[in-house]
C-alpha positions as a printed NumPy array, in Angstrom:
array([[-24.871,   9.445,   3.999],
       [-24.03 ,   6.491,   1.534],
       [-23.415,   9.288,  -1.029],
       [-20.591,  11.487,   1.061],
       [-19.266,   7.948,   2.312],
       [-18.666,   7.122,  -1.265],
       [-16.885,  10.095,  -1.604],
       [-14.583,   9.964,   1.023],
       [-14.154,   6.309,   0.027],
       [-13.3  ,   7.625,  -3.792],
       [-10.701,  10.858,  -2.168],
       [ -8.865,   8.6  ,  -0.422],
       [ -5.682,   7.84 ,  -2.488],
       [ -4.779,   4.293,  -3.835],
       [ -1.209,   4.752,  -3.604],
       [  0.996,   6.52 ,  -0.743],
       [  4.574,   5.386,  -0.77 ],
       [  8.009,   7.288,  -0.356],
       [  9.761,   7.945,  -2.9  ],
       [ 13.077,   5.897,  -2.73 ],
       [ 14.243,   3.404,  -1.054],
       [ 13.363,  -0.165,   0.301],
       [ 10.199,  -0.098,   2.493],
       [  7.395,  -2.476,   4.   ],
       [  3.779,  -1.745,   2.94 ],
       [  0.447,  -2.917,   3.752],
       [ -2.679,  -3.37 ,   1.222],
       [ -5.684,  -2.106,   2.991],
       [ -9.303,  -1.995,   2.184],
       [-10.95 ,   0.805,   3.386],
       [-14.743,   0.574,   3.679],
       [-17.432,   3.754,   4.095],
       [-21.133,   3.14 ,   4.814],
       [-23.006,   0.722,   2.86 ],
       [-20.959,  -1.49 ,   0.228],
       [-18.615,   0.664,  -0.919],
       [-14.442,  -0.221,  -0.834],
       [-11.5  ,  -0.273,  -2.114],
       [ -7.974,  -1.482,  -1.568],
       [ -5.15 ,   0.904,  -0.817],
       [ -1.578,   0.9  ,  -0.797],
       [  0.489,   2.911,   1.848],
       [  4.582,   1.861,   2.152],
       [  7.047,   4.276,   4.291],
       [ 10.383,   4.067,   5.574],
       [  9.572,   5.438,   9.007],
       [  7.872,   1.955,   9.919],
       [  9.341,  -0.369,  11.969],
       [  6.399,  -2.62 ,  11.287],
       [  3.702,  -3.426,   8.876],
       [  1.615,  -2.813,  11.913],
       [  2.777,   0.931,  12.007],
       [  1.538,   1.349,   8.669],
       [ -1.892,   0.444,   9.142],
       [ -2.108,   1.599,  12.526],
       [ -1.4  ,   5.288,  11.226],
       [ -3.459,   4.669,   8.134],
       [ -6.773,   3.461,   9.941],
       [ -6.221,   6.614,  12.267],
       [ -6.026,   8.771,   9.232],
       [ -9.378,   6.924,   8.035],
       [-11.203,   6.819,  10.924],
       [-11.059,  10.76 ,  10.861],
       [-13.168,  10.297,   7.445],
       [-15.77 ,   8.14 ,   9.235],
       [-13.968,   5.337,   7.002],
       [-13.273,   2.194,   8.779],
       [-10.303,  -0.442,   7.238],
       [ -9.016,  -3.788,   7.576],
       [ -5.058,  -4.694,   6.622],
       [ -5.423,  -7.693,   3.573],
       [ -1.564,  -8.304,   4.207],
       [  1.946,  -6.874,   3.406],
       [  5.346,  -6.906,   2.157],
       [  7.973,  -5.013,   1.038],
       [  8.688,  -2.228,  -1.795],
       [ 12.011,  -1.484,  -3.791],
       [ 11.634,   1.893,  -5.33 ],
       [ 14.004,   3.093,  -7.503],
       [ 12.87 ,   6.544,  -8.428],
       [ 16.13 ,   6.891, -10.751],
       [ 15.536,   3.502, -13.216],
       [ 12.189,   3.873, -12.948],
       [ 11.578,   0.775, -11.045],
       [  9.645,  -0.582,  -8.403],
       [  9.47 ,  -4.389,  -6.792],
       [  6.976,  -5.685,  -4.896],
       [  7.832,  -8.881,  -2.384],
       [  8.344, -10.184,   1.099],
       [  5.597, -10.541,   3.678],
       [  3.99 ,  -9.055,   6.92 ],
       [  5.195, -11.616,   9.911],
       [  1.253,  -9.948,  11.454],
       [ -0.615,  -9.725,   8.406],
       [  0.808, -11.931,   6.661],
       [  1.463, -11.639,   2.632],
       [ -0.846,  -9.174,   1.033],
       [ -1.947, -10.029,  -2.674],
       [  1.329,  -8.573,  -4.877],
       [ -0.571,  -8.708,  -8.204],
       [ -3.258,  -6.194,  -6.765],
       [ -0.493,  -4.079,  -5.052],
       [  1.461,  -4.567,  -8.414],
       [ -2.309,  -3.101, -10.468],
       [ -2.238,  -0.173,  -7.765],
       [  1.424,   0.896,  -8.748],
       [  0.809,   0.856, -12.449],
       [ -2.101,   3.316, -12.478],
       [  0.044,   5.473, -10.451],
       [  3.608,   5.203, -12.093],
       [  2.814,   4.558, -15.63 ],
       [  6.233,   4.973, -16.8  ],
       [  7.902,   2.473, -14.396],
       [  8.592,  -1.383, -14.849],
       [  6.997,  -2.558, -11.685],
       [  7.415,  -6.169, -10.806],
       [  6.79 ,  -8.518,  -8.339],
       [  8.106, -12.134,  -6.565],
       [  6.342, -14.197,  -3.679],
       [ 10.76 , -14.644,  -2.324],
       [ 11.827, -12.913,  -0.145],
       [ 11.751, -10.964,   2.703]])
C-alpha cells in the first residue's frame, strides 16, 4: 500500500496554475500512507478564496486516497507573454505560504521564465 501511495503521491502534479492573469494560490502538502509528501502549488482565477483552492484540491486528492493540509497562500502574476511570473500577497485563512518554495515549484516548471517573488503586497 505504501508503494501505490507513493505513487499517487509522485503523479500528482507540483504545479497547476492558469495561464494568465493575476490569481491567489495556495501551497499544499499532500501526504499518502506512511511518510511520504510533497508540497504542491495550485493558483486559478475562478477562486474567490484561497479557501476555494484547497477545498477543490483536497477533494481532487482525497479521490487518490491522498490526504492534504494548506501551508499558506498568496497571490500569482503570470504573464505568459514576457515570460514572467510574481509570487506575493497572503491568504487572510491560511495565512502567507512560504514564496521561496512556491518560487522553487515555478522554476522546475517554467524554466524559461524570470519568476520572482516579494513578502508586499496583497
Amino acid at each position: 500500500a505504501a508503494v501505490m501511495a507513493g505513487e499517487a503521491v509522485a503523479q500528482v502534479p507540483d504545479v497547476q496554475i492558469d495561464g494568465d492573469g493575476v490569481f491567489k494560490y495556495v501551497l499544499v502538502r499532500v501526504r499518502g500512507a506512511g511518510a511520504l509528501a510533497k508540497d504542491v502549488v495550485r493558483g486559478h482565477g475562478w477562486a474567490e478564496y484561497h479557501a476555494d483552492l484547497f477545498e477543490r484540491t483536497a477533494e481532487e486528492l482525497a479521490r487518490h486516497g491522498l490526504s492534504c493540509e494548506c501551508l499558506g497562500g498568496g497571490r500569482l502574476s503570470h504573464r505568459p507573454e514576457e515570460r514572467k511570473i510574481h509570487v506575493y500577497g497572503y491568504s487572510v485563512g491560511f495565512g502567507r505560504a512560504d514564496h521561496a518554495v512556491t518560487t522553487e515549484k515555478l522554476k522546475a516548471e517554467y524554466p524559461n521564465y524570470e519568476i520572482t517573488w516579494a513578502n508586499e503586497g496583497y
